[in-house]
């Protein structure tokens, strides 16, 4: 057999297990050899990708950024890239759409920073068809770059150009609640902080500030939900409220809404609450909400979502708060899908889907 | 069974086949329902993604684009996103790395514009482990955005900002040789021109003009080739010469170089030719090289690569030109991996790998 990454990962995985059993710290950031291999093969009925939406705009040669004699012309912008995997099982469960947060991409649901299987594959192995988009204006969805080229050629002022954002390692540490001070993890911290450099590589430029319309991704998600004839939508952080926004566009096609750690659940009108009450909703928050230095007030965010859950239930909806510390599960970070117990968190969400979306009792 | 995209794709696929058998044109651009499903499941030993390389740079708050009280700090740039699939077979073949061209991303090797299986899955089904990167500065690899934010805040002149490029539908038509005039396909055109709008959605901003170092992707590819202990590198168009550049960095780990439709094969020194002669090389060009309106002189590109093949062979290397018209295969476009006979082109490349790389006679 040819030497392959897989053979070597198996070897590396056993080394890691050995090291852990001695209470040793893994050797800093993830190396390629850390990629963990599953014990059983992944059997897919289908996998691939497609684009949702997008519209054609006419660009001048300079706007398009044409070099040489490339002419401008019609260019597609606003499209949303979606990857998918459908397991080869007779009884498929409800499709699940997983949306990433700020400065990140759909990569966040693939292989984890420490090499473990991401939620996309985990859910597929639990018989869910899984759809992972890149938010419109991020990653493989691309972005409308015209404002930048206009500034470059001098036909628009520099201030007209959208701000592009990245989160520094230091800012991420407190915002994502990896520990009480930069480089210091909580004693019970569930984020694999030894792989935090690898996590930093998942960061890419966030150009949402220039997005037109600003709700392009929820619109794309509503189209996606319709196309798959109903889906559970999972949002996180920057996209935490996207499931709710998607339901407000297409309640009929949203079968369940998983709202993970948005900055707030405030601001919905009574009419919107009435509409949202038609769909089962799960809000999810990790631990250490009072981490010092975080620019988001996570205690406030949690309380606002608790109040939101009450409003939905008062409107005869079915909303639940999943707060792992209440179940004795401590130390989860903001990055619940990357925490060392990410499978456990996934299982809690799947249990909720069982009960509230698929009504398996 | 739950209704799912797959069930509906099967339905749509049979409709398409029916329409074709009547000589009818498919109904314009790809719809989601056009996604074709394979007859047999895809069985993977492993799949996922990881990043290669990347380095940490210190950014000020404004450079990082921090809003509110987000501080600047260390941010990773220059990393290369790589997706992979490893088939679950006992006898894996040589790993294959597929690199996309300008204004495109790794998506180009996934599901095709008309819904057919892309080369990534096709090669996996032929027992190759497949690695698909996004070029450094594109898609999920992200890019270094600091120059843009500096211009926005007024600390650098607009002209210091890299030009961002997209190819218009009109420019792509002639450059990619879909036909003699915009909207008019060649009679024997192999590109599925009915799906050209869907192909346009694969276009995303190309910021290679701001890439430092400019050969960041070949460097990443050489690291990738080493990590998988040797790989065949396939490059196309903008990345057409990347396999050669990768070999010049790490000849030991490049098992085969597939050079598809670069703009030119000129410019290598005799020493470089000597180094490249250590690795089997296949150059590939499609048909209709004299398409009017193309800003690239494809006839010139083809001739320069013919001359390059001669130079390699004169240096006792093993270079071959694959020019399908010589085999009676007519009408291939620049986008060989998306042409209607993309499987046939893949098979010709696999046959070459058999013979020259894996020495199966």
CSV table of C-alpha atoms in Angstrom, one decimal, chain A residues 1-6 8 32 35 37 41-51 53 56 64-65 67 69-77 79 81 83-86 88 90-94 105-107 110-111 121 131-132 134 139-143 145 148-149 151-152 158-159 161-171 175 197-198 200-205 207 227-229 295 358, chain B residues 1-6 8 32 35 37 41-51 53 56 64-65 67 69-77 79 81 83-86 88 90-94 105-107 110-111 121 131-132 134 139-143 145 148-149 151-152 158-159 161-171 175 197-198 200-205 207 227-229 295 358:
chain,number,residue,atom,x,y,z
A,1,UNK,CA,0.0,0.0,0.0
A,2,UNK,CA,1.2,3.5,-0.9
A,3,UNK,CA,2.2,5.6,2.0
A,4,UNK,CA,-0.6,8.1,2.6
A,5,UNK,CA,-1.7,10.7,5.0
A,6,UNK,CA,-4.2,8.2,6.5
A,8,UNK,CA,0.5,8.3,9.1
A,32,UNK,CA,-0.9,17.7,9.5
A,35,UNK,CA,-5.6,14.6,11.5
A,37,UNK,CA,-9.0,9.1,11.1
A,41,UNK,CA,-15.5,4.5,6.4
A,42,UNK,CA,-17.9,7.3,5.5
A,43,UNK,CA,-20.4,6.1,3.0
A,44,UNK,CA,-22.1,8.9,1.0
A,45,UNK,CA,-25.0,8.8,-1.4
A,46,UNK,CA,-23.8,12.1,-2.8
A,47,UNK,CA,-21.4,14.9,-2.0
A,48,UNK,CA,-20.4,18.1,-3.7
A,49,UNK,CA,-21.3,21.8,-3.9
A,50,UNK,CA,-23.4,24.3,-5.6
A,51,UNK,CA,-24.2,28.0,-5.5
A,53,UNK,CA,-28.7,32.9,-5.7
A,56,UNK,CA,-25.5,39.7,-12.6
A,64,UNK,CA,-14.1,44.3,-13.0
A,65,UNK,CA,-10.4,44.8,-12.4
A,67,UNK,CA,-5.9,43.7,-16.8
A,69,UNK,CA,-7.4,44.1,-22.7
A,70,UNK,CA,-9.9,42.3,-20.6
A,71,UNK,CA,-13.1,44.1,-21.1
A,72,UNK,CA,-15.7,44.5,-18.3
A,73,UNK,CA,-19.1,43.1,-18.7
A,74,UNK,CA,-21.6,41.0,-16.7
A,75,UNK,CA,-20.2,39.6,-13.5
A,76,UNK,CA,-22.1,37.5,-10.9
A,77,UNK,CA,-22.1,38.8,-7.3
A,79,UNK,CA,-24.0,34.1,-4.8
A,81,UNK,CA,-21.5,28.7,-2.0
A,83,UNK,CA,-21.1,22.2,0.2
A,84,UNK,CA,-23.2,19.2,0.9
A,85,UNK,CA,-22.9,15.5,2.0
A,86,UNK,CA,-25.8,13.1,1.9
A,88,UNK,CA,-26.0,6.5,1.9
A,90,UNK,CA,-32.4,4.3,3.4
A,91,UNK,CA,-33.9,6.6,6.1
A,92,UNK,CA,-32.5,10.1,5.8
A,93,UNK,CA,-33.2,12.4,8.6
A,94,UNK,CA,-34.1,16.1,8.3
A,105,UNK,CA,-16.0,30.1,6.8
A,106,UNK,CA,-17.7,26.8,6.4
A,107,UNK,CA,-14.4,25.3,7.1
A,110,UNK,CA,-15.1,20.5,8.7
A,111,UNK,CA,-12.0,19.0,10.4
A,121,UNK,CA,-19.2,14.7,9.0
A,131,UNK,CA,-25.3,21.6,3.9
A,132,UNK,CA,-22.5,23.9,4.8
A,134,UNK,CA,-19.9,30.1,3.2
A,139,UNK,CA,-14.7,32.4,1.3
A,140,UNK,CA,-15.9,30.6,-1.8
A,141,UNK,CA,-19.0,32.7,-2.0
A,142,UNK,CA,-16.8,35.7,-3.0
A,143,UNK,CA,-17.7,39.3,-2.5
A,145,UNK,CA,-15.1,44.0,-4.9
A,148,UNK,CA,-12.4,48.6,-3.7
A,149,UNK,CA,-11.4,49.0,-7.3
A,151,UNK,CA,-11.2,53.7,-4.6
A,152,UNK,CA,-8.0,52.4,-6.2
A,158,UNK,CA,-11.2,55.8,0.5
A,159,UNK,CA,-13.9,56.1,3.2
A,161,UNK,CA,-14.6,51.3,0.9
A,162,UNK,CA,-16.0,48.7,3.4
A,163,UNK,CA,-13.8,48.0,6.4
A,164,UNK,CA,-12.4,44.4,6.3
A,165,UNK,CA,-12.1,42.6,9.6
A,166,UNK,CA,-10.0,39.9,11.1
A,167,UNK,CA,-9.9,38.9,14.7
A,168,UNK,CA,-6.5,38.8,16.4
A,169,UNK,CA,-5.4,35.8,18.4
A,170,UNK,CA,-5.5,37.9,21.5
A,171,UNK,CA,-9.0,39.3,20.9
A,175,UNK,CA,-14.1,36.9,23.1
A,197,UNK,CA,-2.7,28.6,16.3
A,198,UNK,CA,-4.4,26.1,13.9
A,200,UNK,CA,-6.3,31.1,13.9
A,201,UNK,CA,-5.6,29.9,10.4
A,202,UNK,CA,-9.4,29.4,9.9
A,203,UNK,CA,-9.7,33.2,10.1
A,204,UNK,CA,-10.2,35.0,6.7
A,205,UNK,CA,-11.2,38.5,5.8
A,207,UNK,CA,-16.4,41.9,4.4
A,227,UNK,CA,-34.8,23.8,-2.2
A,228,UNK,CA,-34.1,20.9,0.2
A,229,UNK,CA,-37.8,21.0,1.2
A,295,UNK,CA,-16.0,42.8,23.9
A,358,UNK,CA,-38.8,14.8,14.2
B,1,UNK,CA,-38.0,8.3,3.4
B,2,UNK,CA,-37.7,12.0,3.9
B,3,UNK,CA,-37.8,14.1,0.7
B,4,UNK,CA,-34.3,15.1,0.0
B,5,UNK,CA,-32.3,16.8,-2.7
B,6,UNK,CA,-31.0,13.4,-3.8
B,8,UNK,CA,-35.3,14.9,-6.4
B,32,UNK,CA,-30.3,22.9,-8.0
B,35,UNK,CA,-27.4,17.9,-9.5
B,37,UNK,CA,-26.4,11.6,-8.4
B,41,UNK,CA,-22.1,5.3,-3.1
B,42,UNK,CA,-18.8,7.1,-2.4
B,43,UNK,CA,-16.9,5.2,0.3
B,44,UNK,CA,-14.3,7.3,2.0
B,45,UNK,CA,-11.6,6.3,4.4
B,46,UNK,CA,-11.3,9.9,5.4
B,47,UNK,CA,-12.3,13.4,4.2
B,48,UNK,CA,-12.0,16.9,5.6
B,49,UNK,CA,-9.7,19.9,5.3
B,50,UNK,CA,-6.7,21.5,6.8
B,51,UNK,CA,-4.4,24.6,6.4
B,53,UNK,CA,1.6,27.2,6.1
B,56,UNK,CA,1.5,35.4,12.1
B,64,UNK,CA,-7.1,44.3,11.7
B,65,UNK,CA,-10.2,46.2,10.9
B,67,UNK,CA,-14.6,47.5,15.2
B,69,UNK,CA,-13.1,47.9,21.2
B,70,UNK,CA,-11.6,44.9,19.3
B,71,UNK,CA,-7.8,45.4,19.7
B,72,UNK,CA,-5.4,44.4,17.0
B,73,UNK,CA,-2.8,41.8,17.6
B,74,UNK,CA,-1.4,38.7,16.0
B,75,UNK,CA,-3.3,37.6,12.8
B,76,UNK,CA,-2.4,34.6,10.6
B,77,UNK,CA,-2.1,35.4,6.8
B,79,UNK,CA,-2.3,30.1,4.9
B,81,UNK,CA,-6.8,25.9,2.6
B,83,UNK,CA,-9.8,19.9,1.2
B,84,UNK,CA,-9.2,16.2,0.9
B,85,UNK,CA,-10.9,12.9,0.3
B,86,UNK,CA,-9.2,9.5,0.7
B,88,UNK,CA,-11.6,3.4,1.4
B,90,UNK,CA,-6.7,-1.3,0.3
B,91,UNK,CA,-4.5,-0.1,-2.5
B,92,UNK,CA,-4.4,3.7,-2.6
B,93,UNK,CA,-2.9,5.2,-5.7
B,94,UNK,CA,-0.5,8.2,-5.8
B,105,UNK,CA,-11.5,28.4,-6.3
B,106,UNK,CA,-11.2,24.7,-5.5
B,107,UNK,CA,-14.9,24.6,-6.1
B,110,UNK,CA,-16.2,19.8,-7.2
B,111,UNK,CA,-19.7,19.5,-8.7
B,121,UNK,CA,-14.7,12.8,-6.8
B,131,UNK,CA,-6.3,17.2,-2.3
B,132,UNK,CA,-7.9,20.4,-3.5
B,134,UNK,CA,-7.8,27.2,-2.7
B,139,UNK,CA,-11.6,31.7,-1.2
B,140,UNK,CA,-11.2,29.8,2.1
B,141,UNK,CA,-7.5,30.6,2.1
B,142,UNK,CA,-8.3,34.2,2.8
B,143,UNK,CA,-6.0,37.1,1.9
B,145,UNK,CA,-6.4,42.7,3.7
B,148,UNK,CA,-7.1,47.9,1.9
B,149,UNK,CA,-7.7,49.0,5.5
B,151,UNK,CA,-6.1,53.0,2.2
B,152,UNK,CA,-9.5,53.3,3.9
B,158,UNK,CA,-5.3,54.4,-3.1
B,159,UNK,CA,-2.9,53.2,-5.7
B,161,UNK,CA,-4.1,48.8,-2.9
B,162,UNK,CA,-3.9,45.7,-5.1
B,163,UNK,CA,-6.2,45.5,-8.0
B,164,UNK,CA,-9.0,42.9,-7.5
B,165,UNK,CA,-10.0,41.0,-10.6
B,166,UNK,CA,-13.1,39.2,-11.9
B,167,UNK,CA,-13.7,37.9,-15.4
B,168,UNK,CA,-16.9,39.0,-17.1
B,169,UNK,CA,-19.1,36.5,-18.7
B,170,UNK,CA,-18.3,38.1,-22.1
B,171,UNK,CA,-14.5,38.0,-21.5
B,175,UNK,CA,-10.8,33.4,-23.3
B,197,UNK,CA,-24.4,31.3,-15.9
B,198,UNK,CA,-23.8,28.7,-13.3
B,200,UNK,CA,-20.1,32.4,-13.7
B,201,UNK,CA,-21.1,31.9,-10.1
B,202,UNK,CA,-17.9,30.1,-9.5
B,203,UNK,CA,-16.1,33.4,-10.1
B,204,UNK,CA,-14.8,35.1,-7.0
B,205,UNK,CA,-12.4,38.0,-6.4
B,207,UNK,CA,-6.3,39.2,-5.2
B,227,UNK,CA,3.4,16.1,3.7
B,228,UNK,CA,1.6,13.5,1.6
B,229,UNK,CA,5.0,11.9,0.8
B,295,UNK,CA,-6.8,38.0,-24.8
B,358,UNK,CA,3.1,4.5,-11.4
